[in-house]
Coordinates of C-alpha atoms in Angstrom, one line a residue:
M1 CA 0.0 0.0 0.0
I2 CA 2.9 2.4 0.7
K3 CA 4.1 4.0 -2.5
G4 CA 6.7 6.6 -1.5
I5 CA 7.8 9.1 1.0
S6 CA 8.3 12.9 0.7
F7 CA 9.9 15.5 3.0
L8 CA 8.6 19.0 2.5
R9 CA 10.9 21.9 3.6
P10 CA 9.9 25.5 3.3
A11 CA 12.6 27.4 1.3
G12 CA 11.9 30.7 3.0
S13 CA 12.3 32.8 -0.1
A14 CA 12.3 32.6 -3.8
E15 CA 16.1 33.1 -3.9
S16 CA 16.6 30.2 -1.4
Y17 CA 14.2 28.1 -3.5
E18 CA 16.2 28.7 -6.7
R19 CA 19.6 28.0 -5.0
L20 CA 18.4 24.7 -3.4
S21 CA 17.0 23.6 -6.6
S22 CA 20.2 24.4 -8.4
F23 CA 22.3 22.6 -5.8
F24 CA 20.5 19.3 -6.0
A25 CA 20.4 19.4 -9.8
A26 CA 24.2 20.0 -9.8
L27 CA 24.7 16.9 -7.7
G28 CA 22.8 14.7 -10.2
F29 CA 19.5 14.2 -8.6
A30 CA 16.7 13.1 -11.0
P31 CA 14.1 15.9 -11.1
G32 CA 10.6 15.0 -10.2
K33 CA 7.4 16.6 -11.6
G34 CA 7.3 19.3 -9.0
W35 CA 4.2 21.5 -8.7
Q36 CA 3.0 25.0 -9.2
Q37 CA 0.1 26.7 -7.4
P38 CA -1.0 30.4 -7.5
D39 CA 0.6 31.0 -4.1
S40 CA 3.4 28.4 -3.9
R41 CA 5.5 26.0 -5.9
G42 CA 7.6 22.9 -5.3
A43 CA 10.7 21.4 -6.8
S44 CA 11.0 17.7 -6.2
F45 CA 14.1 15.5 -6.6
L46 CA 13.9 11.7 -6.8
A47 CA 16.2 8.9 -5.5
P48 CA 16.1 5.2 -6.3
L49 CA 15.5 4.2 -2.6
G50 CA 14.1 6.0 0.5
N51 CA 14.1 5.2 4.2
L52 CA 12.3 6.5 7.2
E53 CA 14.4 5.9 10.3
F54 CA 13.8 6.5 14.0
V55 CA 16.8 6.7 16.4
D56 CA 16.7 5.5 20.0
G57 CA 19.7 6.7 22.1
A58 CA 22.6 8.8 21.0
F59 CA 21.8 10.6 17.7
P60 CA 24.7 10.5 15.2
A61 CA 26.3 13.9 14.4
V62 CA 24.6 14.2 11.0
A63 CA 21.9 16.3 9.4
D64 CA 18.3 15.1 9.7
V65 CA 18.3 14.5 5.9
M66 CA 20.9 11.9 4.8
V67 CA 21.6 11.0 1.2
E68 CA 23.4 7.7 0.5
V69 CA 25.7 7.8 -2.6
T70 CA 28.0 5.4 -4.4
A71 CA 30.8 7.9 -5.2
L72 CA 31.2 10.1 -2.2
D73 CA 34.4 11.9 -3.4
A74 CA 32.7 12.8 -6.7
V75 CA 29.7 14.2 -4.9
Y76 CA 32.0 16.1 -2.6
Q77 CA 33.8 17.7 -5.5
A78 CA 30.5 18.6 -7.2
A79 CA 29.2 20.2 -4.0
E80 CA 32.5 22.2 -3.6
S81 CA 32.3 23.4 -7.2
W82 CA 28.7 24.5 -6.8
L83 CA 29.4 26.4 -3.5
R84 CA 32.5 28.1 -5.0
A85 CA 30.6 29.2 -8.1
E86 CA 27.7 30.5 -5.9
G87 CA 29.6 32.3 -3.2
G88 CA 33.3 31.8 -3.4
D89 CA 35.5 30.8 -0.5
A90 CA 33.0 32.0 2.0
A91 CA 30.4 29.6 0.7
V92 CA 32.9 26.7 0.7
K93 CA 33.3 27.1 4.4
R94 CA 29.8 25.6 4.7
L95 CA 31.1 22.3 3.4
A96 CA 32.6 20.0 6.1
A97 CA 35.5 17.7 5.3
I98 CA 34.9 14.0 4.6
E99 CA 35.3 12.0 7.8
E100 CA 35.0 8.4 8.9
S101 CA 32.0 7.4 11.0
N102 CA 31.9 4.8 13.8
W103 CA 29.5 2.7 11.6
K104 CA 32.0 1.9 8.8
S105 CA 31.1 4.7 6.5
R106 CA 32.4 8.0 5.1
L107 CA 30.4 11.2 5.2
F108 CA 30.3 14.9 4.9
T109 CA 27.7 17.6 5.7
V110 CA 27.0 20.6 3.5
E111 CA 24.8 23.6 4.0
P112 CA 24.1 24.9 0.4
E113 CA 21.7 27.5 1.9
P114 CA 21.9 28.8 5.4
G115 CA 19.6 26.7 7.6
F116 CA 19.5 23.8 5.2
Q117 CA 22.0 21.0 6.1
F118 CA 22.4 17.7 4.3
T119 CA 24.7 14.8 5.0
F120 CA 26.0 12.7 2.2
W121 CA 27.5 9.3 3.0
A122 CA 28.7 6.0 1.5
W123 CA 29.8 2.7 3.0
A124 CA 33.6 2.4 3.5
D125 CA 33.4 -1.0 2.0
P126 CA 32.6 -0.4 -1.7
A127 CA 30.7 -3.7 -2.0
K128 CA 28.5 -2.9 1.1
G129 CA 24.8 -2.6 0.2
K130 CA 25.3 -3.5 -3.4
P131 CA 23.7 -6.5 -5.1
V132 CA 26.0 -9.5 -5.2
A133 CA 26.1 -11.1 -8.7
L134 CA 26.0 -14.9 -9.0
E135 CA 28.2 -15.8 -12.0
G136 CA 30.0 -18.8 -13.3
D137 CA 33.6 -19.7 -13.0
L138 CA 36.0 -20.5 -15.8
S139 CA 37.0 -23.9 -14.4
A140 CA 36.1 -26.9 -16.5
E141 CA 37.6 -29.5 -14.1
G142 CA 35.3 -32.5 -13.9
M143 CA 32.9 -31.3 -16.7
K144 CA 32.0 -33.2 -19.8
F145 CA 31.5 -31.5 -23.2
A146 CA 30.6 -32.2 -26.8
I147 CA 31.7 -30.0 -29.7
V148 CA 29.5 -30.2 -32.7
V149 CA 31.4 -28.8 -35.7
S150 CA 30.4 -28.6 -39.4
R151 CA 32.7 -29.8 -42.2
W152 CA 31.4 -27.1 -44.6
N153 CA 33.9 -24.3 -44.8
A154 CA 36.5 -26.5 -43.0
V155 CA 39.2 -23.9 -43.5
I156 CA 37.3 -21.8 -40.9
T157 CA 35.6 -24.5 -38.8
E158 CA 38.9 -26.3 -38.1
R159 CA 40.3 -23.1 -36.7
L160 CA 37.2 -22.7 -34.5
L161 CA 37.6 -26.3 -33.3
E162 CA 41.2 -25.7 -32.3
G163 CA 40.1 -22.6 -30.4
A164 CA 37.3 -24.3 -28.6
L165 CA 39.6 -27.3 -27.6
D166 CA 42.2 -24.8 -26.4
A167 CA 39.7 -23.0 -24.1
L168 CA 38.3 -26.3 -22.6
L169 CA 41.7 -27.9 -22.0
R170 CA 43.3 -24.7 -20.8
S171 CA 40.5 -24.4 -18.2
G172 CA 41.0 -27.8 -16.8
A173 CA 38.8 -30.2 -18.8
S174 CA 40.2 -33.6 -19.5
R175 CA 40.7 -34.6 -23.2
N176 CA 38.8 -37.8 -22.5
D177 CA 35.8 -35.8 -21.4
I178 CA 35.5 -33.9 -24.7
D179 CA 33.7 -35.5 -27.6
V180 CA 34.0 -34.0 -31.1
V181 CA 31.1 -34.6 -33.4
R182 CA 31.4 -33.7 -37.0
V183 CA 28.3 -32.9 -39.2
P184 CA 28.1 -32.0 -42.9
G185 CA 27.1 -28.4 -42.5
A186 CA 25.6 -25.8 -40.3
W187 CA 22.1 -27.0 -41.0
E188 CA 22.8 -30.3 -39.3
I189 CA 24.3 -28.8 -36.1
P190 CA 21.0 -28.4 -34.2
G191 CA 19.9 -31.9 -34.8
A192 CA 23.2 -33.4 -33.6
A193 CA 23.3 -31.1 -30.6
R194 CA 19.7 -32.0 -29.7
A195 CA 20.5 -35.8 -29.9
I196 CA 23.6 -35.4 -27.7
A197 CA 21.7 -33.2 -25.2
N198 CA 18.9 -35.7 -25.0
Q199 CA 21.3 -38.4 -23.8
G200 CA 22.2 -36.3 -20.8
R201 CA 25.8 -37.5 -20.8
V202 CA 27.5 -34.1 -21.2
D203 CA 27.3 -30.9 -19.2
G204 CA 27.6 -28.5 -22.1
I205 CA 27.7 -28.4 -25.9
V206 CA 29.7 -26.1 -28.2
A207 CA 28.2 -25.5 -31.6
L208 CA 30.7 -24.5 -34.3
G209 CA 30.1 -23.6 -38.0
C210 CA 30.5 -21.0 -40.6
L211 CA 28.0 -19.4 -43.0
L212 CA 29.0 -17.1 -45.8
R213 CA 26.4 -14.8 -47.3
G214 CA 27.0 -15.4 -51.1
E215 CA 24.5 -14.0 -53.5
T216 CA 21.3 -15.7 -52.6
A217 CA 18.8 -15.7 -49.7
H218 CA 19.9 -19.2 -48.8
Y219 CA 22.2 -17.7 -46.1
E220 CA 19.4 -16.1 -44.1
A221 CA 17.2 -19.2 -44.3
I222 CA 20.0 -21.4 -43.0
Y223 CA 21.1 -19.0 -40.3
N224 CA 17.7 -18.4 -38.9
E225 CA 16.9 -22.2 -38.5
V226 CA 20.4 -23.0 -37.1
A227 CA 20.1 -20.2 -34.4
R228 CA 16.5 -21.3 -33.6
G229 CA 17.4 -24.9 -33.4
I230 CA 20.4 -24.5 -31.1
G231 CA 18.4 -22.1 -28.8
Q232 CA 15.5 -24.5 -28.7
S233 CA 17.7 -27.5 -27.9
Q234 CA 19.3 -25.5 -25.0
Q235 CA 16.0 -24.3 -23.6
E236 CA 14.2 -27.7 -23.8
T237 CA 17.0 -29.9 -22.5
G238 CA 18.5 -27.6 -19.9
I239 CA 22.0 -28.4 -21.2
P240 CA 24.0 -25.2 -21.9
H241 CA 24.9 -24.6 -25.6
S242 CA 27.3 -22.0 -26.7
F243 CA 26.9 -20.4 -30.2
G244 CA 30.0 -20.5 -32.3
V245 CA 28.5 -20.4 -35.7
L246 CA 30.0 -17.6 -37.7
T247 CA 27.8 -15.5 -40.0
C248 CA 30.1 -13.5 -42.3
E249 CA 29.9 -11.6 -45.6
N250 CA 33.0 -13.3 -47.1
L251 CA 35.9 -15.6 -46.4
E252 CA 38.2 -12.9 -45.4
Q253 CA 35.9 -11.7 -42.6
A254 CA 35.5 -15.3 -41.4
L255 CA 39.2 -15.9 -41.3
H256 CA 39.6 -12.8 -39.1
R257 CA 37.0 -14.1 -36.7
A258 CA 38.7 -17.5 -36.6
G259 CA 41.9 -16.2 -35.1
I260 CA 43.7 -14.0 -37.5
K261 CA 42.6 -10.5 -36.4
A262 CA 39.4 -10.5 -34.3
G263 CA 40.2 -13.3 -31.9
N264 CA 39.0 -16.9 -32.2
K265 CA 35.3 -17.2 -31.8
G266 CA 35.7 -20.9 -31.1
F267 CA 37.8 -20.1 -28.1
E268 CA 35.1 -17.6 -26.9
A269 CA 32.4 -20.2 -27.4
G270 CA 34.4 -22.7 -25.3
C271 CA 34.8 -20.2 -22.5
A272 CA 31.1 -19.3 -22.6
V273 CA 29.9 -22.9 -22.2
I274 CA 32.3 -23.5 -19.3
E275 CA 30.9 -20.4 -17.5
M276 CA 27.3 -21.4 -18.2
V277 CA 27.7 -24.9 -16.9
S278 CA 29.3 -23.5 -13.7
L279 CA 26.5 -20.9 -13.4
C280 CA 23.7 -23.5 -13.9
R281 CA 25.3 -25.7 -11.2
K282 CA 25.3 -22.7 -8.8
V283 CA 21.7 -21.8 -9.6
A284 CA 20.6 -25.4 -9.0
A285 CA 22.4 -25.5 -5.6
P286 CA 20.2 -25.0 -2.5
N287 CA 19.9 -21.4 -1.2
Q288 CA 22.3 -20.0 -3.8
L289 CA 19.9 -17.4 -5.2
S290 CA 18.5 -16.4 -1.8
Q291 CA 22.0 -15.6 -0.7
G292 CA 22.6 -13.3 -3.6
G293 CA 20.8 -10.3 -1.9
Q294 CA 23.1 -7.6 -0.6
A295 CA 26.5 -7.5 0.9

């Protein structure tokens, strides 16, 4: 039922109103709609989160309006620049130095307009209060993989295969735990990948192929079905598939993406499947997602 919270502070004069509005705009606050009445007006500024707190016991030496930020030093510099532009060195004196608090944070208090104090603060630990991402590791030890590679455009796909094998072996996979399955062309990749995934004997599948545009619409028709088939196989079987099928205008472009100038996309596909297998295992583990929360 609760939607938001607003603090209304009378500015006292039109000049104070303009200066306060200018100050918060300079610090990067998102402007709200505000309002305009015949006898009054309001300038609102929005923040992603808001809290209403009550204190029992010793009250911290802060202003009654506290603003949490992620880059305290940058906000401090912005506040100092605004004060200096508005009133020179005399105005800068209303900006306190950044100090450490006894609750593991850094803060400063500023008075942009006489009688209006605000405390800006940030956790001393940069990860404190931020979402913790759950992500996979690039360790393939104990994992089993299949690489489905097309023979069509073999001058390209063989380079992609070498890159994928390099990624898997370099990351700790055993050569005995990697099966290489060759198919005639890119069109046959989804069918082979689906058959392997249905068996449930591997943890991840790397799909490698190469399509060159040429002069007909054949290229688009093949590519769309290959992409759809690989994606559908992954979604319906739950086995991570990485997409290493090149779609290029010409042979030169394909060679560049197979290790000459633009990195080896087979190597990238190998790394991607390792990370996804690791991530899927973490997501499936009890309580992993519920522990992601905040630091």
